[in-house]
Amino acid sequence: MTPRKKLEGLVAATITPMTLDGQINLPVIRQYVDYLVNEQNVKNVFVNGTTGEGLSLSIQERKQLAEEWMCQGKDKLDHVIIHVGALNLPECQELARHAAAIGASGIAVIAPFFFKPTNKDELVAFLQKVASEAPEVPFYYYHIPPLTGVKIRVEEVLDGIKAQIPTFQGVKFSDTDLLDLAQCINKNKTGEFEFLYGVDEQLLGALAIGANGAVGSTYNYLGRQTNLMLQAFAKPDLALAQKYQ
């Protein structure tokens, strides 16, 4: 892996390749890495998340995938972020320790979504217990209320979070509430945190508000197109950016 850079631009939420009999198809990942880098100009990945159906995989399968992405991405990818969220805390912690051991660029965690946290303090306490198992690894909160049902505003979650989670690096923000995102970015005046938008269909709106980049499934196959949108937005050529969106 290359030295730590700021995580920005596009991050492909990776699909888990499977064989016809339902086993994970690890040999495909080498081709997958080369395709992302060479064909889509995407050098960051988010492994075992929603797109990768991580919560439908066994812990062992998730570890194997994480290891293979780290192995095949060495010297090719800038960031390999491993999602380590699960329904129970010990599994999250085990996956966090594993991600740290294999040298992941970062870890991310969704909120528990069956027995849900009811307020910000409960959520942050859970996240802290996971992050503390990988004390040298940048930590991201994965906010996806349409799937978790946990609708605690990220703006609230940010209050005092660095004191409780020193490795806190930012948020994968997979919600259409651009007001909440805007208020988060307004609180981030020093640029300390990264806000990566997760609703591909309205990325341009998030960029206008100040998102640093994006994590999404479509960047697996529309990375080159979306990079053109990022370039148009940066010029700025809003009409061209709108066309790409």
Coordinates of C-alpha atoms in Angstrom, one line a residue:
M1 CA 0.0 0.0 0.0
T2 CA 1.1 3.5 -0.7
P3 CA 1.5 5.9 2.3
R4 CA -1.7 7.3 3.8
K5 CA -3.3 10.0 1.5
K6 CA -6.5 11.8 2.2
L7 CA -9.4 9.6 1.1
E8 CA -11.2 11.6 -1.6
G9 CA -12.6 11.1 -5.0
L10 CA -14.2 7.8 -5.9
V11 CA -14.3 4.6 -3.8
A12 CA -15.8 1.5 -5.4
A13 CA -18.0 -0.4 -3.1
T14 CA -16.9 -3.9 -4.2
I15 CA -19.1 -6.7 -5.3
T16 CA -18.3 -10.1 -3.8
P17 CA -17.6 -12.6 -6.7
M18 CA -19.2 -16.0 -6.2
T19 CA -18.9 -19.3 -7.9
L20 CA -22.0 -21.1 -9.2
D21 CA -22.2 -23.2 -6.0
G22 CA -22.2 -20.1 -3.7
Q23 CA -18.5 -20.0 -2.7
I24 CA -16.6 -16.8 -2.7
N25 CA -14.5 -16.6 -5.9
L26 CA -11.2 -15.2 -4.7
P27 CA -9.1 -15.6 -7.9
V28 CA -11.3 -13.1 -9.7
I29 CA -10.2 -10.3 -7.4
R30 CA -6.8 -9.9 -9.1
Q31 CA -8.6 -9.1 -12.4
Y32 CA -11.1 -6.9 -10.5
V33 CA -8.3 -4.7 -9.1
D34 CA -6.7 -4.3 -12.5
Y35 CA -10.1 -3.5 -14.1
L36 CA -10.9 -0.8 -11.5
V37 CA -7.4 0.8 -11.8
N38 CA -6.9 0.5 -15.6
E39 CA -10.4 0.8 -17.0
Q40 CA -12.3 2.9 -14.4
N41 CA -9.5 5.0 -12.9
V42 CA -10.7 4.1 -9.4
K43 CA -7.9 3.4 -6.8
N44 CA -9.9 3.1 -3.6
V45 CA -12.2 0.3 -2.5
F46 CA -14.8 -0.3 0.3
V47 CA -14.9 -4.1 1.0
N48 CA -17.6 -6.2 2.6
G49 CA -20.2 -3.4 2.6
T50 CA -23.7 -3.3 1.4
T51 CA -22.8 -3.9 -2.3
G52 CA -20.5 -6.8 -1.3
E53 CA -23.3 -8.3 0.9
G54 CA -20.9 -8.5 3.8
L55 CA -23.6 -9.1 6.3
S56 CA -24.7 -12.2 4.4
L57 CA -21.2 -13.7 4.5
S58 CA -19.6 -15.7 7.3
I59 CA -16.9 -14.1 9.4
Q60 CA -14.3 -16.4 7.8
E61 CA -15.4 -15.4 4.3
R62 CA -15.2 -11.7 5.2
K63 CA -11.7 -12.2 6.5
Q64 CA -10.7 -14.1 3.3
L65 CA -12.0 -11.3 1.1
A66 CA -10.3 -8.6 3.1
E67 CA -7.0 -10.5 2.9
E68 CA -7.3 -11.0 -0.9
W69 CA -8.1 -7.3 -1.6
M70 CA -5.2 -6.3 0.5
C71 CA -2.9 -8.7 -1.3
Q72 CA -4.0 -7.9 -4.8
G73 CA -4.3 -4.2 -4.1
K74 CA -0.7 -3.8 -2.9
D75 CA 1.1 -1.1 -4.8
K76 CA -2.0 -0.7 -7.0
L77 CA -4.7 0.7 -4.8
D78 CA -4.4 3.9 -2.6
H79 CA -7.0 2.8 0.0
V80 CA -8.6 -0.4 1.1
I81 CA -11.4 0.3 3.6
I82 CA -12.8 -2.8 5.3
H83 CA -16.4 -2.7 6.6
V84 CA -16.4 -4.6 9.9
G85 CA -20.0 -4.0 11.0
A86 CA -22.0 -6.9 12.3
L87 CA -25.1 -7.5 14.5
N88 CA -23.0 -8.4 17.6
L89 CA -20.1 -6.5 19.1
P90 CA -17.6 -9.4 19.5
E91 CA -17.7 -10.1 15.7
C92 CA -17.2 -6.5 14.9
Q93 CA -14.3 -6.4 17.2
E94 CA -12.8 -9.6 15.8
L95 CA -13.1 -8.2 12.2
A96 CA -11.6 -4.9 13.3
R97 CA -8.6 -6.6 14.8
H98 CA -8.2 -8.7 11.7
A99 CA -8.4 -5.6 9.4
A100 CA -5.7 -3.9 11.5
A101 CA -3.5 -7.0 11.4
I102 CA -3.6 -7.2 7.6
G103 CA -2.8 -3.4 7.2
A104 CA -6.1 -2.0 6.0
S105 CA -6.2 1.7 5.3
G106 CA -9.3 2.1 7.4
I107 CA -12.3 0.4 8.9
A108 CA -16.0 1.3 8.8
V109 CA -19.0 0.2 10.9
I110 CA -22.7 0.5 10.4
A111 CA -25.0 1.0 13.4
P112 CA -26.5 -2.2 14.9
F113 CA -29.8 -2.6 13.1
F114 CA -31.9 -5.2 15.0
F115 CA -31.6 -4.0 18.5
K116 CA -31.0 -0.4 17.5
P117 CA -29.3 2.3 19.5
T118 CA -31.9 4.8 20.5
N119 CA -29.7 7.9 20.9
K120 CA -26.3 9.3 19.9
D121 CA -24.6 8.3 23.1
E122 CA -25.6 4.6 22.7
L123 CA -24.4 4.7 19.1
V124 CA -21.1 6.3 19.8
A125 CA -20.4 3.9 22.7
F126 CA -20.9 1.0 20.3
L127 CA -18.6 2.5 17.7
Q128 CA -16.0 3.3 20.3
K129 CA -15.9 -0.4 21.4
V130 CA -15.2 -1.4 17.8
A131 CA -12.7 1.3 17.0
S132 CA -10.6 0.7 20.1
E133 CA -9.8 -2.8 18.8
A134 CA -7.9 -1.2 15.9
P135 CA -6.3 1.8 17.7
E136 CA -3.9 2.7 14.8
V137 CA -6.5 2.4 12.0
P138 CA -8.6 5.3 10.6
F139 CA -12.2 4.8 11.6
Y140 CA -15.4 5.7 9.6
Y141 CA -19.0 5.6 10.7
Y142 CA -21.1 4.1 7.9
H143 CA -24.4 6.0 8.0
I144 CA -27.1 4.2 6.0
P145 CA -30.5 4.7 7.7
P146 CA -32.6 3.4 4.8
L147 CA -31.2 -0.1 5.6
T148 CA -30.4 0.1 9.4
G149 CA -33.4 2.1 10.4
V150 CA -31.1 4.1 12.7
K151 CA -32.0 7.7 12.0
I152 CA -29.8 9.5 14.5
R153 CA -28.5 12.6 12.7
V154 CA -24.8 12.5 11.8
E155 CA -24.5 16.1 12.9
E156 CA -25.3 14.9 16.5
V157 CA -22.9 12.0 16.2
L158 CA -20.0 14.3 15.4
D159 CA -20.3 16.3 18.7
G160 CA -17.3 15.3 20.8
I161 CA -16.7 12.1 18.8
K162 CA -12.9 12.7 18.5
A163 CA -12.5 12.7 22.3
Q164 CA -14.2 9.2 22.4
I165 CA -12.8 7.8 19.2
P166 CA -9.3 9.3 18.5
T167 CA -9.1 7.4 15.2
F168 CA -12.3 8.8 13.9
Q169 CA -11.7 9.9 10.3
G170 CA -15.1 10.6 8.8
V171 CA -18.4 9.3 7.5
K172 CA -19.7 7.2 4.7
F173 CA -22.9 9.1 4.3
S174 CA -25.5 7.0 2.5
D175 CA -28.7 9.0 3.0
T176 CA -30.6 11.5 0.9
D177 CA -30.7 14.1 3.8
L178 CA -28.4 16.7 2.3
L179 CA -29.3 19.1 5.1
D180 CA -27.7 16.8 7.7
L181 CA -24.7 16.4 5.4
A182 CA -24.4 20.2 5.0
Q183 CA -24.5 20.7 8.8
C184 CA -21.8 18.1 9.2
I185 CA -19.6 19.8 6.7
N186 CA -20.3 23.2 8.3
K187 CA -19.0 21.7 11.6
N188 CA -15.9 20.5 9.8
K189 CA -14.4 23.9 9.2
T190 CA -10.8 22.6 9.7
G191 CA -11.3 19.9 7.2
E192 CA -10.2 17.3 9.8
F193 CA -12.9 14.8 8.7
E194 CA -13.8 13.2 5.4
F195 CA -17.4 13.0 4.2
L196 CA -17.9 10.4 1.5
Y197 CA -21.3 10.4 -0.1
G198 CA -23.0 7.1 -0.7
V199 CA -26.1 7.8 -2.9
D200 CA -24.6 7.7 -6.4
E201 CA -27.8 9.1 -8.0
Q202 CA -27.4 12.5 -6.4
L203 CA -23.6 12.8 -5.9
L204 CA -23.5 16.1 -7.7
G205 CA -25.8 17.6 -5.0
A206 CA -23.5 16.3 -2.3
L207 CA -20.4 17.7 -4.1
A208 CA -22.1 21.1 -4.2
I209 CA -22.6 21.0 -0.4
G210 CA -18.9 20.0 0.2
A211 CA -18.6 16.2 0.2
N212 CA -14.9 15.1 -0.3
G213 CA -15.8 12.1 -2.5
A214 CA -18.1 9.2 -2.9
V215 CA -18.4 5.5 -2.1
G216 CA -20.7 3.5 -4.3
S217 CA -21.6 0.5 -6.3
T218 CA -21.8 2.3 -9.7
Y219 CA -18.2 3.3 -9.5
N220 CA -17.3 -0.3 -10.3
Y221 CA -18.5 0.2 -13.8
L222 CA -19.1 4.0 -14.2
G223 CA -16.0 5.2 -12.5
R224 CA -14.5 6.8 -15.6
Q225 CA -17.8 8.6 -16.3
T226 CA -18.1 9.8 -12.7
N227 CA -14.5 11.0 -12.6
L228 CA -15.3 13.2 -15.6
M229 CA -18.2 14.6 -13.6
L230 CA -15.8 15.4 -10.7
Q231 CA -13.4 17.1 -13.1
A232 CA -16.3 19.2 -14.6
F233 CA -17.5 20.2 -11.2
A234 CA -14.0 21.2 -10.1
K235 CA -13.5 23.5 -13.2
P236 CA -16.3 24.6 -12.5
D237 CA -18.4 23.6 -15.5
L238 CA -21.8 22.9 -13.8
A239 CA -23.7 22.2 -17.1
L240 CA -21.2 19.5 -18.0
A241 CA -21.3 18.0 -14.5
Q242 CA -25.1 17.9 -14.7
K243 CA -24.9 16.1 -18.0
Y244 CA -22.7 13.4 -16.5
Q245 CA -24.9 13.1 -13.4

